[in-house]
Coordinates of C-alpha atoms in Angstrom, one line a residue:
M1 CA -3.1 22.7 -4.4
I2 CA -6.9 22.3 -6.0
P3 CA -9.0 22.7 -2.8
R4 CA -11.4 20.0 -2.7
D5 CA -14.5 21.6 -0.8
G6 CA -17.6 19.6 -1.6
H7 CA -16.3 16.5 -0.3
R8 CA -15.0 18.7 2.7
G9 CA -18.0 20.1 3.4
A10 CA -20.2 16.5 2.3
I11 CA -18.2 15.3 5.0
E12 CA -18.8 17.9 7.6
R13 CA -22.6 17.8 7.1
L14 CA -22.3 13.4 7.6
L15 CA -20.3 14.2 10.9
I16 CA -23.2 16.3 12.3
R17 CA -26.0 13.4 11.5
V18 CA -23.8 10.7 12.6
P19 CA -21.0 9.8 15.3
V20 CA -18.8 7.9 13.1
V21 CA -18.1 8.4 9.4
A22 CA -15.8 6.2 7.2
L23 CA -13.6 8.1 4.9
L24 CA -12.9 5.2 2.0
G25 CA -10.7 5.3 -1.2
A26 CA -7.7 4.0 -3.3
R27 CA -4.6 4.9 -1.3
Q28 CA -3.1 8.9 -2.4
V29 CA -6.3 9.9 -3.5
G30 CA -6.3 12.5 -1.0
K31 CA -8.1 11.2 2.4
T32 CA -5.6 12.2 4.9
T33 CA -5.3 16.1 3.5
L34 CA -8.5 16.3 3.7
A35 CA -9.0 14.9 6.7
R36 CA -6.4 17.0 8.4
Q37 CA -8.3 20.0 6.6
I38 CA -11.9 19.3 8.0
A39 CA -9.9 18.7 11.8
G40 CA -8.2 22.7 10.7
R41 CA -11.7 23.6 10.4
R42 CA -13.5 22.4 14.0
R43 CA -14.1 24.5 17.1
G44 CA -13.1 22.5 19.8
P45 CA -10.6 19.6 20.5
T46 CA -9.2 17.3 17.8
H47 CA -7.1 14.3 18.2
V48 CA -5.4 12.2 15.1
F49 CA -4.3 8.6 14.7
D50 CA -2.5 7.3 12.0
L51 CA -1.7 3.9 12.5
E52 CA 0.9 3.5 9.8
S53 CA 2.8 5.0 12.8
S54 CA 4.1 2.5 15.7
A55 CA 3.5 5.5 18.6
D56 CA 0.3 6.0 16.9
V57 CA -0.5 2.2 17.3
A58 CA 0.7 1.5 20.8
R59 CA -1.2 4.5 21.8
L60 CA -3.9 2.4 20.5
A61 CA -2.5 -0.7 22.5
D62 CA -6.3 -0.5 24.7
P63 CA -8.4 1.1 22.2
L64 CA -11.0 1.6 24.9
L65 CA -9.2 3.1 27.6
T66 CA -7.3 6.0 24.6
L67 CA -10.2 6.4 23.4
S68 CA -12.6 7.1 26.0
P69 CA -11.7 10.1 27.9
L70 CA -11.4 12.1 24.6
R71 CA -13.5 15.1 23.3
G72 CA -14.3 17.1 19.9
L73 CA -13.1 14.7 16.4
V74 CA -11.0 12.1 16.6
V75 CA -9.5 11.0 13.4
V76 CA -8.1 7.4 12.9
D77 CA -6.2 7.2 9.4
E78 CA -5.0 3.9 7.4
V79 CA -8.5 1.8 9.9
Q80 CA -7.7 -1.3 7.8
R81 CA -4.5 -1.8 9.4
R82 CA -6.9 -2.3 12.9
P83 CA -10.3 -3.8 12.1
D84 CA -10.8 -4.9 15.4
L85 CA -11.1 -0.9 16.2
F86 CA -14.4 -1.2 14.9
T87 CA -16.0 -2.8 18.4
T88 CA -14.7 -0.5 20.2
L89 CA -16.6 2.5 18.1
R90 CA -19.8 1.2 18.2
V91 CA -19.5 1.3 22.4
L92 CA -18.1 5.0 22.1
A93 CA -21.0 6.0 19.4
D94 CA -23.6 4.5 21.9
R95 CA -22.7 6.9 24.6
P96 CA -25.1 9.7 25.6
R97 CA -24.9 12.8 24.1
R98 CA -22.2 11.7 21.5
P99 CA -19.0 14.1 23.0
A100 CA -17.4 12.5 20.3
R101 CA -17.3 12.2 16.9
F102 CA -15.2 9.7 14.9
L103 CA -13.6 10.2 11.2
V104 CA -11.6 7.0 10.1
L105 CA -10.1 6.7 7.2
G106 CA -9.0 3.6 4.9
S107 CA -7.7 2.2 1.7
A108 CA -10.7 -0.7 1.8
S109 CA -14.6 -1.0 0.7
P110 CA -17.1 -1.4 2.8
D111 CA -17.0 -5.4 2.2
L112 CA -14.0 -5.9 2.6
L113 CA -14.0 -4.2 6.0
R114 CA -16.9 -6.3 6.6
Q115 CA -16.5 -5.8 10.3
S116 CA -17.3 -2.6 10.4
A117 CA -20.4 -2.3 8.2
E118 CA -21.8 -5.6 10.9
T119 CA -20.8 -4.0 14.0
L120 CA -21.1 -0.5 13.2
A121 CA -24.7 -0.7 11.6
G122 CA -26.8 2.3 11.8
R123 CA -24.0 4.3 13.3
V124 CA -21.8 4.6 10.5
A125 CA -21.6 6.3 7.1
H126 CA -19.6 5.3 4.1
Y127 CA -18.1 8.1 2.6
E128 CA -16.3 7.3 -0.8
L129 CA -13.6 9.7 -2.2
P130 CA -12.2 9.6 -5.1
G131 CA -9.4 11.2 -7.4
F132 CA -9.7 14.6 -9.0
T133 CA -12.6 14.9 -11.2
L134 CA -13.7 17.1 -14.2
P135 CA -16.0 19.3 -11.2
E136 CA -12.3 20.1 -9.6
V137 CA -10.2 20.7 -12.8
A138 CA -11.0 23.6 -14.7
P139 CA -12.8 22.3 -18.0
R140 CA -9.4 23.6 -20.0
D141 CA -7.5 20.4 -18.4
L142 CA -9.6 17.6 -18.8
D143 CA -7.2 16.3 -21.7
R144 CA -4.1 16.8 -18.5
L145 CA -6.9 15.1 -16.2
W146 CA -7.9 11.9 -19.2
L147 CA -4.0 11.1 -19.6
R148 CA -2.2 11.3 -16.4
G149 CA -5.6 10.4 -13.9
G150 CA -6.7 11.8 -10.9
F151 CA -4.3 11.0 -8.2
P152 CA -3.8 14.2 -7.0
P153 CA 0.1 13.3 -6.9
S154 CA 0.1 12.3 -10.5
Y155 CA -2.2 14.9 -12.0
T156 CA -0.3 17.5 -10.1
A157 CA 3.8 16.3 -10.8
R158 CA 6.0 19.0 -13.1
T159 CA 6.0 16.5 -15.9
H160 CA 4.2 13.9 -18.3
A161 CA 7.3 12.1 -17.3
D162 CA 6.9 12.3 -13.3
S163 CA 3.5 11.4 -13.8
Y164 CA 4.0 8.4 -15.8
R165 CA 7.5 7.4 -12.8
W166 CA 5.1 7.8 -10.2
R167 CA 2.5 5.8 -11.2
G168 CA 4.9 3.3 -12.0
D169 CA 5.8 3.7 -8.0
F170 CA 2.5 4.0 -6.8
I171 CA 1.5 0.4 -8.2
R172 CA 4.6 -1.4 -7.2
T173 CA 4.3 -0.3 -3.4
F174 CA 0.3 -0.7 -3.7
L175 CA 1.1 -4.1 -4.6
E176 CA 3.7 -5.2 -3.2
R177 CA 2.8 -3.6 0.7
D178 CA -1.0 -2.3 0.9
V179 CA -2.4 -5.6 -0.6
P180 CA -0.5 -7.6 1.7
Q181 CA -1.6 -5.3 4.8
L182 CA -5.0 -6.1 3.4
G183 CA -5.2 -9.9 3.9
I184 CA -5.2 -10.5 0.1
A185 CA -3.0 -13.2 -0.2
I186 CA -2.5 -13.6 -4.1
P187 CA 1.2 -12.8 -5.2
S188 CA 2.1 -9.7 -6.3
S189 CA 3.6 -10.7 -9.3
V190 CA 0.0 -12.2 -10.4
L191 CA -1.5 -9.3 -9.6
E192 CA 0.1 -7.2 -11.2
R193 CA 0.3 -9.5 -14.4
F194 CA -3.9 -9.8 -14.3
W195 CA -4.3 -5.7 -13.4
S196 CA -1.5 -5.1 -16.9
M197 CA -3.9 -7.5 -19.1
L198 CA -7.1 -5.9 -17.8
A199 CA -6.2 -2.6 -19.0
H200 CA -6.2 -4.4 -22.7
Y201 CA -9.7 -5.6 -21.7
H202 CA -10.6 -2.0 -20.4
A203 CA -14.5 -1.1 -21.3
Q204 CA -15.2 -4.9 -22.4
V205 CA -17.7 -7.3 -20.7
W206 CA -16.2 -9.7 -18.2
N207 CA -15.3 -13.1 -19.9
G208 CA -13.8 -14.9 -16.4
S209 CA -13.0 -18.4 -18.7
E210 CA -10.9 -16.7 -21.5
L211 CA -8.8 -14.2 -18.8
G212 CA -8.8 -17.8 -16.7
R213 CA -6.9 -19.7 -20.3
A214 CA -4.5 -16.7 -20.7
F215 CA -3.5 -17.5 -16.8
G216 CA -3.2 -20.9 -16.4
V217 CA -6.1 -20.7 -13.7
S218 CA -9.9 -21.4 -13.4
H219 CA -12.5 -18.9 -13.9
H220 CA -13.4 -18.9 -10.2
A221 CA -9.3 -17.7 -9.5
V222 CA -9.4 -14.6 -12.0
R223 CA -12.7 -13.8 -10.3
R224 CA -10.9 -13.6 -7.0
Y225 CA -7.9 -11.3 -8.7
L226 CA -11.0 -8.4 -10.3
D227 CA -12.2 -8.7 -6.4
A228 CA -9.4 -8.0 -4.5
L229 CA -9.0 -5.4 -6.9
E230 CA -12.2 -3.6 -6.8
S231 CA -12.6 -3.6 -3.3
T232 CA -9.8 -1.2 -3.3
Y233 CA -11.1 0.8 -5.6
M234 CA -8.9 -0.1 -8.4
L235 CA -11.6 -1.8 -10.7
R236 CA -15.1 -0.7 -11.6
S237 CA -17.7 -3.5 -12.4
L238 CA -20.7 -2.0 -14.0
K239 CA -23.5 -4.1 -13.5
P240 CA -25.7 -4.9 -16.6
W241 CA -29.7 -3.8 -17.1
S242 CA -32.1 -6.5 -17.4
A243 CA -35.4 -5.1 -18.8
N244 CA -38.3 -7.4 -19.4
L245 CA -37.9 -8.2 -22.9
K246 CA -37.7 -10.9 -25.7
K247 CA -34.2 -10.2 -26.8
R248 CA -31.2 -11.7 -25.8
Q249 CA -29.4 -9.2 -22.8
V250 CA -25.8 -9.6 -22.1
R251 CA -25.8 -10.8 -18.1
A252 CA -22.1 -10.2 -17.6
P253 CA -20.5 -7.0 -16.7
K254 CA -18.3 -4.8 -18.4
V255 CA -14.8 -4.0 -16.3
Y256 CA -12.8 -1.0 -16.3
I257 CA -9.5 0.2 -15.0
R258 CA -11.0 3.5 -12.6
D259 CA -8.3 5.6 -13.1
S260 CA -7.6 6.3 -17.0
G261 CA -3.3 7.6 -16.2
L262 CA -3.2 4.0 -14.6
V263 CA -4.8 2.6 -17.9
H264 CA -2.2 4.3 -19.5
H265 CA 0.6 3.7 -17.5
F266 CA -0.6 -0.3 -18.2
L267 CA -0.5 0.0 -22.1
G268 CA 2.9 2.2 -21.8
L269 CA 1.6 5.6 -22.9
T270 CA 3.8 8.4 -21.2
T271 CA 1.7 11.4 -23.8
R272 CA -1.1 12.6 -25.4
A273 CA 0.1 12.2 -29.0
E274 CA 0.8 8.2 -27.9
L275 CA -2.3 8.1 -26.7
E276 CA -4.4 9.4 -29.8
R277 CA -1.9 6.8 -31.7
H278 CA -3.4 3.8 -29.8
P279 CA -6.0 1.4 -30.5
K280 CA -6.6 1.6 -26.7
I281 CA -8.2 5.2 -27.1
G282 CA -12.1 4.9 -27.4
A283 CA -12.0 2.6 -24.5
S284 CA -9.9 4.9 -22.1
W285 CA -11.9 7.9 -23.1
E286 CA -15.1 5.7 -22.3
G287 CA -14.2 4.5 -19.0
F288 CA -13.1 8.3 -18.1
I289 CA -16.0 9.7 -19.0
I290 CA -18.2 7.3 -17.1
E291 CA -15.8 7.9 -14.0
N292 CA -16.8 11.4 -13.7
L293 CA -20.1 11.0 -15.3
I294 CA -21.2 8.9 -11.9
R295 CA -19.2 11.7 -9.5
T296 CA -20.9 14.2 -11.7
L297 CA -24.3 13.5 -11.6
G298 CA -23.7 12.2 -7.5
V299 CA -25.4 8.5 -8.0
D300 CA -24.5 5.7 -6.3
A301 CA -22.5 3.4 -7.8
R302 CA -25.3 1.1 -7.2
Q303 CA -27.8 3.0 -9.6
C304 CA -25.4 2.7 -12.7
H305 CA -25.7 0.0 -15.2
Y306 CA -24.5 -0.4 -19.2
W307 CA -27.0 -2.6 -21.4
A308 CA -26.5 -5.0 -24.1
T309 CA -28.3 -7.1 -26.7
H310 CA -26.7 -10.1 -28.4
S311 CA -28.3 -8.6 -31.8
G312 CA -25.6 -5.3 -31.3
A313 CA -27.7 -2.8 -29.3
E314 CA -25.9 -1.2 -26.4
I315 CA -25.7 1.7 -24.0
D316 CA -23.1 2.8 -22.4
L317 CA -24.2 4.0 -19.2
V318 CA -27.9 4.0 -17.8
V319 CA -28.2 5.4 -14.2
Q320 CA -31.9 4.8 -12.4
R321 CA -33.3 7.6 -10.2
G322 CA -36.4 6.3 -8.8
S323 CA -39.0 4.9 -11.7
R324 CA -36.9 6.7 -14.3
L325 CA -33.9 5.6 -16.2
R326 CA -30.9 8.0 -18.0
G327 CA -28.8 6.8 -20.3
F328 CA -25.4 8.0 -21.4
E329 CA -23.4 7.2 -24.5
I330 CA -20.0 8.0 -24.8
K331 CA -18.1 8.6 -28.3
R332 CA -14.6 9.7 -29.0
T333 CA -15.6 11.7 -32.1
S334 CA -16.4 14.7 -32.2
A335 CA -19.3 14.7 -35.2
P336 CA -22.2 12.5 -33.2
T337 CA -24.8 11.3 -34.6
L338 CA -28.2 9.8 -33.5
T339 CA -27.9 5.9 -34.4
R340 CA -30.1 2.7 -34.5
S341 CA -29.1 1.1 -31.1
M342 CA -29.5 4.7 -29.8
R343 CA -32.6 4.1 -31.0
T344 CA -33.2 1.0 -30.2
A345 CA -32.2 1.4 -26.1
M346 CA -35.1 4.9 -26.5
E347 CA -38.0 2.6 -27.4
D348 CA -36.6 -0.6 -25.1
L349 CA -35.4 1.0 -22.4
G350 CA -38.0 3.5 -22.5
L351 CA -35.6 6.4 -21.4
S352 CA -36.5 9.5 -19.9
R353 CA -33.3 11.1 -21.9
L354 CA -30.2 10.3 -23.6
D355 CA -26.5 12.0 -23.9
V356 CA -24.0 11.4 -26.5
I357 CA -21.3 12.5 -24.5
H358 CA -18.6 13.1 -27.2
A359 CA -14.8 14.6 -27.6
G360 CA -15.8 18.0 -29.2
E361 CA -16.6 21.6 -28.1
H362 CA -20.3 22.0 -28.5
S363 CA -23.4 20.8 -27.4
F364 CA -26.6 20.1 -29.5
P365 CA -30.0 18.8 -29.8
L366 CA -29.7 15.4 -31.9
A367 CA -33.2 14.0 -31.6
R368 CA -36.2 14.9 -29.4
R369 CA -34.9 13.8 -26.2
V370 CA -31.0 13.2 -27.1
R371 CA -28.5 15.3 -27.1
A372 CA -24.6 15.8 -28.1
V373 CA -22.9 16.8 -25.2
A374 CA -19.1 18.2 -25.2
G375 CA -17.0 16.6 -22.8
K376 CA -15.8 19.2 -21.3
R377 CA -19.2 21.2 -20.8
I378 CA -20.8 17.9 -19.1
L379 CA -20.8 19.9 -15.1
D380 CA -23.4 22.4 -17.4
D381 CA -25.3 20.7 -19.7
L382 CA -26.0 17.7 -17.9

């Protein structure tokens, strides 16, 4: 088992600071395993409720009566099944001395679990758990992580074929069981077709009208499909950075399937050799590196953008920290060079630094404040 000590430590620190911690993330990323590790390390009593268990659902028929006497750490898994629990948690979080801390696990974003944000304002911290990322695997395993994605059962499968089959089973279960349970009223066949189509649009600027025509529906309908997959941590919409320039800038988001293994499944790619021959290899590499950059830098999604002009200048990732902007360009090559687009971005955006993430083995400077960084070395060289 790959240890996830960084995530565990971050959650334990949050539990000291706030009475309720919401551990959120896609299905099967390891939330339950991590929560049980945290519970096992705690001194004092711990109590675990799994809302997929009919027995635990019955125990929580009157949640205030059941939870009020408990002390120590209380873990509630699959909380999206009972969003009404957040009202009870608010009452319990406001008790003097706070005799219990609550760790609630969910597979939907705070926007979808809107009741938690409204009811527990000031009492809850949200922590998103991703699948495995580069900080958690050895640099030599980068290609395996890229091909199979970060879902633990997919990454650790015995063979590439086993991993591919697991992802297929995951997609079916997610669409047929999990999506309806979240109250998302979109037929599974429609959402699967849309998701599969997005694999071919991966890393492209969102064009709802084009996708709507392909589906025979309005752009409002495909936007609803996009929102459903984004709110369940399957997609990332990277918002455009808008600078005060005379140049015409792209205003629509870029859309990525967050897990590279799912991209490859929808494209029918089982092995690294198949991936190397596919025309979407560059887009796949871009999305994979962006996800890992966001995790490695420890930044919030709201700090992350891309930038593009209608004249062709573009930067794949722009990270805002205070008043400073840092840029990242991602190239599926072993010999990146400084391009005119990079020079334009440095000048127009006033980037404090630009890193060109590439597929080679070594990192080296390209120009003043511009550095080529090997994908395998982003933990050491960023």
